[in-house]
mmCIF file with all atom_site columns, C-alpha atoms and ligand atoms in Angstrom:
data_model
loop_
_atom_site.group_PDB
_atom_site.id
_atom_site.type_symbol
_atom_site.label_atom_id
_atom_site.label_alt_id
_atom_site.label_comp_id
_atom_site.label_asym_id
_atom_site.label_entity_id
_atom_site.label_seq_id
_atom_site.pdbx_PDB_ins_code
_atom_site.Cartn_x
_atom_site.Cartn_y
_atom_site.Cartn_z
_atom_site.occupancy
_atom_site.B_iso_or_equiv
_atom_site.pdbx_formal_charge
_atom_site.auth_seq_id
_atom_site.auth_comp_id
_atom_site.auth_asym_id
_atom_site.auth_atom_id
_atom_site.pdbx_PDB_model_num
ATOM   1   C  CA  . MET A 1 1   ? -14.912 4.729   10.200  1.00 0.00 ? 1334 MET A CA  1
ATOM   2   C  CA  . SER A 1 2   ? -11.310 4.518   11.497  1.00 0.00 ? 1335 SER A CA  1
ATOM   3   C  CA  . HIS A 1 3   ? -11.220 0.747   11.645  1.00 0.00 ? 1336 HIS A CA  1
ATOM   4   C  CA  . ASP A 1 4   ? -13.384 -1.704  9.735   1.00 0.00 ? 1337 ASP A CA  1
ATOM   5   C  CA  . PRO A 1 5   ? -13.382 -5.137  11.509  1.00 0.00 ? 1338 PRO A CA  1
ATOM   6   C  CA  . HIS A 1 6   ? -14.269 -6.832  8.213   1.00 0.00 ? 1339 HIS A CA  1
ATOM   7   C  CA  . CYS A 1 7   ? -11.407 -5.160  6.273   1.00 0.00 ? 1340 CYS A CA  1
ATOM   8   C  CA  . LEU A 1 8   ? -8.338  -7.263  5.343   1.00 0.00 ? 1341 LEU A CA  1
ATOM   9   C  CA  . PHE A 1 9   ? -5.895  -4.392  5.610   1.00 0.00 ? 1342 PHE A CA  1
ATOM   10  C  CA  . CYS A 1 10  ? -7.340  -3.185  8.897   1.00 0.00 ? 1343 CYS A CA  1
ATOM   11  C  CA  . LYS A 1 11  ? -6.721  -6.690  10.170  1.00 0.00 ? 1344 LYS A CA  1
ATOM   12  C  CA  . ILE A 1 12  ? -3.092  -6.416  9.018   1.00 0.00 ? 1345 ILE A CA  1
ATOM   13  C  CA  . VAL A 1 13  ? -2.761  -3.046  10.797  1.00 0.00 ? 1346 VAL A CA  1
ATOM   14  C  CA  . ALA A 1 14  ? -4.158  -4.673  13.971  1.00 0.00 ? 1347 ALA A CA  1
ATOM   15  C  CA  . GLY A 1 15  ? -1.757  -7.600  13.632  1.00 0.00 ? 1348 GLY A CA  1
ATOM   16  C  CA  . GLN A 1 16  ? -4.648  -10.094 13.278  1.00 0.00 ? 1349 GLN A CA  1
ATOM   17  C  CA  . ILE A 1 17  ? -3.310  -11.172 9.878   1.00 0.00 ? 1350 ILE A CA  1
ATOM   18  C  CA  . PRO A 1 18  ? 0.446   -11.447 9.379   1.00 0.00 ? 1351 PRO A CA  1
ATOM   19  C  CA  . SER A 1 19  ? 2.393   -9.361  6.864   1.00 0.00 ? 1352 SER A CA  1
ATOM   20  C  CA  . ARG A 1 20  ? 5.993   -8.919  5.859   1.00 0.00 ? 1353 ARG A CA  1
ATOM   21  C  CA  . LYS A 1 21  ? 6.392   -5.373  7.226   1.00 0.00 ? 1354 LYS A CA  1
ATOM   22  C  CA  . VAL A 1 22  ? 8.731   -2.913  5.533   1.00 0.00 ? 1355 VAL A CA  1
ATOM   23  C  CA  . TYR A 1 23  ? 7.888   0.253   7.434   1.00 0.00 ? 1356 TYR A CA  1
ATOM   24  C  CA  . GLU A 1 24  ? 5.590   1.413   10.144  1.00 0.00 ? 1357 GLU A CA  1
ATOM   25  C  CA  . ASP A 1 25  ? 4.911   4.780   11.852  1.00 0.00 ? 1358 ASP A CA  1
ATOM   26  C  CA  . GLU A 1 26  ? 1.935   6.224   13.732  1.00 0.00 ? 1359 GLU A CA  1
ATOM   27  C  CA  . HIS A 1 27  ? -0.057  6.711   10.509  1.00 0.00 ? 1360 HIS A CA  1
ATOM   28  C  CA  . ILE A 1 28  ? 1.347   4.524   7.796   1.00 0.00 ? 1361 ILE A CA  1
ATOM   29  C  CA  . LEU A 1 29  ? 2.142   0.881   7.286   1.00 0.00 ? 1362 LEU A CA  1
ATOM   30  C  CA  . ALA A 1 30  ? 4.146   -0.650  4.407   1.00 0.00 ? 1363 ALA A CA  1
ATOM   31  C  CA  . PHE A 1 31  ? 4.360   -4.460  3.665   1.00 0.00 ? 1364 PHE A CA  1
ATOM   32  C  CA  . HIS A 1 32  ? 5.232   -6.736  0.854   1.00 0.00 ? 1365 HIS A CA  1
ATOM   33  C  CA  . ASP A 1 33  ? 2.415   -7.669  -1.521  1.00 0.00 ? 1366 ASP A CA  1
ATOM   34  C  CA  . ILE A 1 34  ? 1.499   -11.387 -1.124  1.00 0.00 ? 1367 ILE A CA  1
ATOM   35  C  CA  . HIS A 1 35  ? 1.418   -11.822 -4.957  1.00 0.00 ? 1368 HIS A CA  1
ATOM   36  C  CA  . PRO A 1 36  ? 4.194   -9.630  -6.228  1.00 0.00 ? 1369 PRO A CA  1
ATOM   37  C  CA  . TRP A 1 37  ? 4.144   -8.356  -9.831  1.00 0.00 ? 1370 TRP A CA  1
ATOM   38  C  CA  . ALA A 1 38  ? 7.767   -7.167  -9.691  1.00 0.00 ? 1371 ALA A CA  1
ATOM   39  C  CA  . PRO A 1 39  ? 10.964  -8.251  -7.855  1.00 0.00 ? 1372 PRO A CA  1
ATOM   40  C  CA  . VAL A 1 40  ? 10.079  -5.657  -5.222  1.00 0.00 ? 1373 VAL A CA  1
ATOM   41  C  CA  . HIS A 1 41  ? 6.286   -5.008  -4.724  1.00 0.00 ? 1374 HIS A CA  1
ATOM   42  C  CA  . ILE A 1 42  ? 5.122   -3.314  -1.617  1.00 0.00 ? 1375 ILE A CA  1
ATOM   43  C  CA  . LEU A 1 43  ? 1.819   -1.752  -0.469  1.00 0.00 ? 1376 LEU A CA  1
ATOM   44  C  CA  . LEU A 1 44  ? 1.697   1.505   1.441   1.00 0.00 ? 1377 LEU A CA  1
ATOM   45  C  CA  . ILE A 1 45  ? -1.512  2.075   3.423   1.00 0.00 ? 1378 ILE A CA  1
ATOM   46  C  CA  . PRO A 1 46  ? -2.841  4.591   5.906   1.00 0.00 ? 1379 PRO A CA  1
ATOM   47  C  CA  . LYS A 1 47  ? -3.459  2.934   9.172   1.00 0.00 ? 1380 LYS A CA  1
ATOM   48  C  CA  . LEU A 1 48  ? -6.926  4.552   9.460   1.00 0.00 ? 1381 LEU A CA  1
ATOM   49  C  CA  . HIS A 1 49  ? -9.520  2.857   7.258   1.00 0.00 ? 1382 HIS A CA  1
ATOM   50  C  CA  . LEU A 1 50  ? -10.269 4.750   4.093   1.00 0.00 ? 1383 LEU A CA  1
ATOM   51  C  CA  . SER A 1 51  ? -12.009 2.606   1.564   1.00 0.00 ? 1384 SER A CA  1
ATOM   52  C  CA  . SER A 1 52  ? -10.547 4.128   -1.609  1.00 0.00 ? 1385 SER A CA  1
ATOM   53  C  CA  . LEU A 1 53  ? -9.067  7.235   -3.179  1.00 0.00 ? 1386 LEU A CA  1
ATOM   54  C  CA  . ALA A 1 54  ? -12.577 8.126   -4.336  1.00 0.00 ? 1387 ALA A CA  1
ATOM   55  C  CA  . GLU A 1 55  ? -13.505 8.695   -0.633  1.00 0.00 ? 1388 GLU A CA  1
ATOM   56  C  CA  . ALA A 1 56  ? -10.430 10.846  0.130   1.00 0.00 ? 1389 ALA A CA  1
ATOM   57  C  CA  . THR A 1 57  ? -11.006 14.402  1.467   1.00 0.00 ? 1390 THR A CA  1
ATOM   58  C  CA  . GLU A 1 58  ? -8.827  17.299  2.518   1.00 0.00 ? 1391 GLU A CA  1
ATOM   59  C  CA  . ALA A 1 59  ? -8.500  15.496  5.840   1.00 0.00 ? 1392 ALA A CA  1
ATOM   60  C  CA  . HIS A 1 60  ? -6.470  12.766  4.110   1.00 0.00 ? 1393 HIS A CA  1
ATOM   61  C  CA  . ALA A 1 61  ? -4.079  15.099  2.197   1.00 0.00 ? 1394 ALA A CA  1
ATOM   62  C  CA  . GLU A 1 62  ? -1.360  14.894  4.767   1.00 0.00 ? 1395 GLU A CA  1
ATOM   63  C  CA  . VAL A 1 63  ? -1.210  11.066  5.110   1.00 0.00 ? 1396 VAL A CA  1
ATOM   64  C  CA  . LEU A 1 64  ? -1.445  10.638  1.239   1.00 0.00 ? 1397 LEU A CA  1
ATOM   65  C  CA  . GLY A 1 65  ? 1.367   13.135  0.805   1.00 0.00 ? 1398 GLY A CA  1
ATOM   66  C  CA  . ARG A 1 66  ? 3.459   11.345  3.371   1.00 0.00 ? 1399 ARG A CA  1
ATOM   67  C  CA  . MET A 1 67  ? 2.852   7.970   1.655   1.00 0.00 ? 1400 MET A CA  1
ATOM   68  C  CA  . THR A 1 68  ? 3.972   9.456   -1.663  1.00 0.00 ? 1401 THR A CA  1
ATOM   69  C  CA  . VAL A 1 69  ? 7.176   10.921  -0.242  1.00 0.00 ? 1402 VAL A CA  1
ATOM   70  C  CA  . LEU A 1 70  ? 7.914   7.701   1.612   1.00 0.00 ? 1403 LEU A CA  1
ATOM   71  C  CA  . ALA A 1 71  ? 7.766   5.486   -1.520  1.00 0.00 ? 1404 ALA A CA  1
ATOM   72  C  CA  . PRO A 1 72  ? 11.125  6.479   -3.026  1.00 0.00 ? 1405 PRO A CA  1
ATOM   73  C  CA  . LYS A 1 73  ? 12.807  6.263   0.373   1.00 0.00 ? 1406 LYS A CA  1
ATOM   74  C  CA  . LEU A 1 74  ? 11.535  2.682   0.887   1.00 0.00 ? 1407 LEU A CA  1
ATOM   75  C  CA  . MET A 1 75  ? 12.488  1.734   -2.630  1.00 0.00 ? 1408 MET A CA  1
ATOM   76  C  CA  . ARG A 1 76  ? 16.018  2.970   -2.075  1.00 0.00 ? 1409 ARG A CA  1
ATOM   77  C  CA  . GLU A 1 77  ? 16.198  1.048   1.161   1.00 0.00 ? 1410 GLU A CA  1
ATOM   78  C  CA  . LEU A 1 78  ? 15.042  -2.116  -0.681  1.00 0.00 ? 1411 LEU A CA  1
ATOM   79  C  CA  . GLY A 1 79  ? 17.812  -1.714  -3.217  1.00 0.00 ? 1412 GLY A CA  1
ATOM   80  C  CA  . VAL A 1 80  ? 15.668  -0.439  -6.141  1.00 0.00 ? 1413 VAL A CA  1
ATOM   81  C  CA  . THR A 1 81  ? 17.917  1.933   -8.104  1.00 0.00 ? 1414 THR A CA  1
ATOM   82  C  CA  . ASN A 1 82  ? 16.510  2.028   -11.606 1.00 0.00 ? 1415 ASN A CA  1
ATOM   83  C  CA  . GLY A 1 83  ? 12.968  3.460   -11.172 1.00 0.00 ? 1416 GLY A CA  1
ATOM   84  C  CA  . PHE A 1 84  ? 9.660   2.135   -9.876  1.00 0.00 ? 1417 PHE A CA  1
ATOM   85  C  CA  . ARG A 1 85  ? 5.940   2.306   -10.611 1.00 0.00 ? 1418 ARG A CA  1
ATOM   86  C  CA  . THR A 1 86  ? 3.295   3.610   -8.183  1.00 0.00 ? 1419 THR A CA  1
ATOM   87  C  CA  . VAL A 1 87  ? -0.358  2.578   -8.662  1.00 0.00 ? 1420 VAL A CA  1
ATOM   88  C  CA  . ILE A 1 88  ? -3.535  3.307   -6.742  1.00 0.00 ? 1421 ILE A CA  1
ATOM   89  C  CA  . ASN A 1 89  ? -6.385  1.197   -8.121  1.00 0.00 ? 1422 ASN A CA  1
ATOM   90  C  CA  . THR A 1 90  ? -9.697  2.855   -7.400  1.00 0.00 ? 1423 THR A CA  1
ATOM   91  C  CA  . GLY A 1 91  ? -13.161 1.372   -7.604  1.00 0.00 ? 1424 GLY A CA  1
ATOM   92  C  CA  . ALA A 1 92  ? -14.544 -1.369  -9.768  1.00 0.00 ? 1425 ALA A CA  1
ATOM   93  C  CA  . ASP A 1 93  ? -13.363 -0.070  -13.104 1.00 0.00 ? 1426 ASP A CA  1
ATOM   94  C  CA  . GLY A 1 94  ? -10.003 0.827   -11.526 1.00 0.00 ? 1427 GLY A CA  1
ATOM   95  C  CA  . GLY A 1 95  ? -9.444  -2.862  -10.674 1.00 0.00 ? 1428 GLY A CA  1
ATOM   96  C  CA  . GLN A 1 96  ? -9.558  -2.340  -6.942  1.00 0.00 ? 1429 GLN A CA  1
ATOM   97  C  CA  . GLU A 1 97  ? -9.932  -5.595  -5.015  1.00 0.00 ? 1430 GLU A CA  1
ATOM   98  C  CA  . VAL A 1 98  ? -9.188  -4.610  -1.404  1.00 0.00 ? 1431 VAL A CA  1
ATOM   99  C  CA  . TYR A 1 99  ? -11.297 -1.653  -0.268  1.00 0.00 ? 1432 TYR A CA  1
ATOM   100 C  CA  . HIS A 1 100 ? -8.730  -0.074  2.032   1.00 0.00 ? 1433 HIS A CA  1
ATOM   101 C  CA  . LEU A 1 101 ? -6.766  2.491   0.107   1.00 0.00 ? 1434 LEU A CA  1
ATOM   102 C  CA  . HIS A 1 102 ? -3.274  1.218   -0.795  1.00 0.00 ? 1435 HIS A CA  1
ATOM   103 C  CA  . MET A 1 103 ? -0.468  2.474   -2.956  1.00 0.00 ? 1436 MET A CA  1
ATOM   104 C  CA  . HIS A 1 104 ? 1.344   -0.266  -4.906  1.00 0.00 ? 1437 HIS A CA  1
ATOM   105 C  CA  . VAL A 1 105 ? 5.007   0.536   -5.327  1.00 0.00 ? 1438 VAL A CA  1
ATOM   106 C  CA  . MET A 1 106 ? 6.850   -1.838  -7.730  1.00 0.00 ? 1439 MET A CA  1
ATOM   107 C  CA  . GLY A 1 107 ? 10.424  -1.904  -8.847  1.00 0.00 ? 1440 GLY A CA  1
ATOM   108 C  CA  . GLY A 1 108 ? 13.404  -4.111  -9.588  1.00 0.00 ? 1441 GLY A CA  1
ATOM   109 C  CA  . PRO A 1 109 ? 14.909  -5.431  -12.826 1.00 0.00 ? 1442 PRO A CA  1
ATOM   110 C  CA  . ARG A 1 110 ? 12.575  -6.372  -15.674 1.00 0.00 ? 1443 ARG A CA  1
ATOM   111 C  CA  . PRO A 1 111 ? 10.919  -8.542  -16.905 1.00 0.00 ? 1444 PRO A CA  1
ATOM   112 C  CA  . TRP A 1 112 ? 8.177   -8.421  -14.292 1.00 0.00 ? 1445 TRP A CA  1
ATOM   113 C  CA  . ALA A 1 113 ? 5.529   -11.043 -13.743 1.00 0.00 ? 1446 ALA A CA  1
ATOM   114 C  CA  . LYS A 1 114 ? 2.900   -8.392  -14.608 1.00 0.00 ? 1447 LYS A CA  1
ATOM   115 C  CA  . GLY A 1 115 ? 2.643   -4.668  -15.206 1.00 0.00 ? 1448 GLY A CA  1
HETATM 116 P  P1  . LIG B 2 .   ? -5.905  -4.009  -5.591  1.00 0.00 ? 33   LIG B P1  1
HETATM 117 O  O1  . LIG B 2 .   ? -6.350  -4.800  -6.815  1.00 0.00 ? 33   LIG B O1  1
HETATM 118 O  O2  . LIG B 2 .   ? -5.200  -2.749  -6.026  1.00 0.00 ? 33   LIG B O2  1
HETATM 119 O  O3  . LIG B 2 .   ? -6.992  -3.810  -4.594  1.00 0.00 ? 33   LIG B O3  1
HETATM 120 O  O4  . LIG B 2 .   ? -4.719  -4.819  -4.937  1.00 0.00 ? 33   LIG B O4  1
HETATM 121 C  C1  . LIG B 2 .   ? -4.854  -5.597  -3.766  1.00 0.00 ? 33   LIG B C1  1
HETATM 122 C  C2  . LIG B 2 .   ? -3.499  -6.165  -3.562  1.00 0.00 ? 33   LIG B C2  1
HETATM 123 O  O5  . LIG B 2 .   ? -3.475  -6.752  -2.287  1.00 0.00 ? 33   LIG B O5  1
HETATM 124 C  C3  . LIG B 2 .   ? -3.105  -7.313  -4.534  1.00 0.00 ? 33   LIG B C3  1
HETATM 125 O  O6  . LIG B 2 .   ? -1.927  -7.027  -5.246  1.00 0.00 ? 33   LIG B O6  1
HETATM 126 C  C4  . LIG B 2 .   ? -2.950  -8.543  -3.621  1.00 0.00 ? 33   LIG B C4  1
HETATM 127 O  O7  . LIG B 2 .   ? -1.889  -9.431  -3.997  1.00 0.00 ? 33   LIG B O7  1
HETATM 128 C  C5  . LIG B 2 .   ? -2.596  -7.865  -2.238  1.00 0.00 ? 33   LIG B C5  1
HETATM 129 N  N1  . LIG B 2 .   ? -2.925  -8.686  -1.101  1.00 0.00 ? 33   LIG B N1  1
HETATM 130 C  C6  . LIG B 2 .   ? -4.120  -9.362  -0.816  1.00 0.00 ? 33   LIG B C6  1
HETATM 131 N  N2  . LIG B 2 .   ? -4.047  -9.958  0.350   1.00 0.00 ? 33   LIG B N2  1
HETATM 132 C  C7  . LIG B 2 .   ? -2.853  -9.677  0.876   1.00 0.00 ? 33   LIG B C7  1
HETATM 133 C  C8  . LIG B 2 .   ? -2.216  -9.992  2.117   1.00 0.00 ? 33   LIG B C8  1
HETATM 134 N  N3  . LIG B 2 .   ? -2.752  -10.707 3.063   1.00 0.00 ? 33   LIG B N3  1
HETATM 135 N  N4  . LIG B 2 .   ? -0.931  -9.553  2.299   1.00 0.00 ? 33   LIG B N4  1
HETATM 136 C  C9  . LIG B 2 .   ? -0.349  -8.754  1.340   1.00 0.00 ? 33   LIG B C9  1
HETATM 137 N  N5  . LIG B 2 .   ? -0.892  -8.425  0.191   1.00 0.00 ? 33   LIG B N5  1
HETATM 138 C  C10 . LIG B 2 .   ? -2.174  -8.870  -0.041  1.00 0.00 ? 33   LIG B C10 1
HETATM 139 ZN ZN1 . LIG B 2 .   ? -9.463  -1.014  6.388   1.00 0.00 ? 34   LIG B ZN1 1
#
């Protein structure tokens, strides 16, 4: 499924739910997390619906690679200069709450609210 009408992040991609966008291209969207754990906390998502990393296949390798390479660039642009954390929560025991794959990227001076 490329778009799930019930999926929160698909609705953000479609502009049906607002987000504070950081970056967008044909395949990837990045926006600020609504409940940040850190001074800078963004989410990178593929625009196509992919429920979790557990469902990823070879077909997703390129977009996942691009998201990973984009993370440090966006952190630099957001003024993060002293390191950052990347997290992909996967499945129930992984603490995943939104079932559209997303990479958390968190940075900024500590202490952080969480993490
Ligand atoms: P996870 O537990 O990895 O599935 O994380 C889901 C993340 O999505 C949480 O950090 C939430 O704060 C974030 N989130 C939920 N709804 C929104 C929204 N409408 N806009 C931005 N971030 C959101
Ligand atoms: Zn989705």
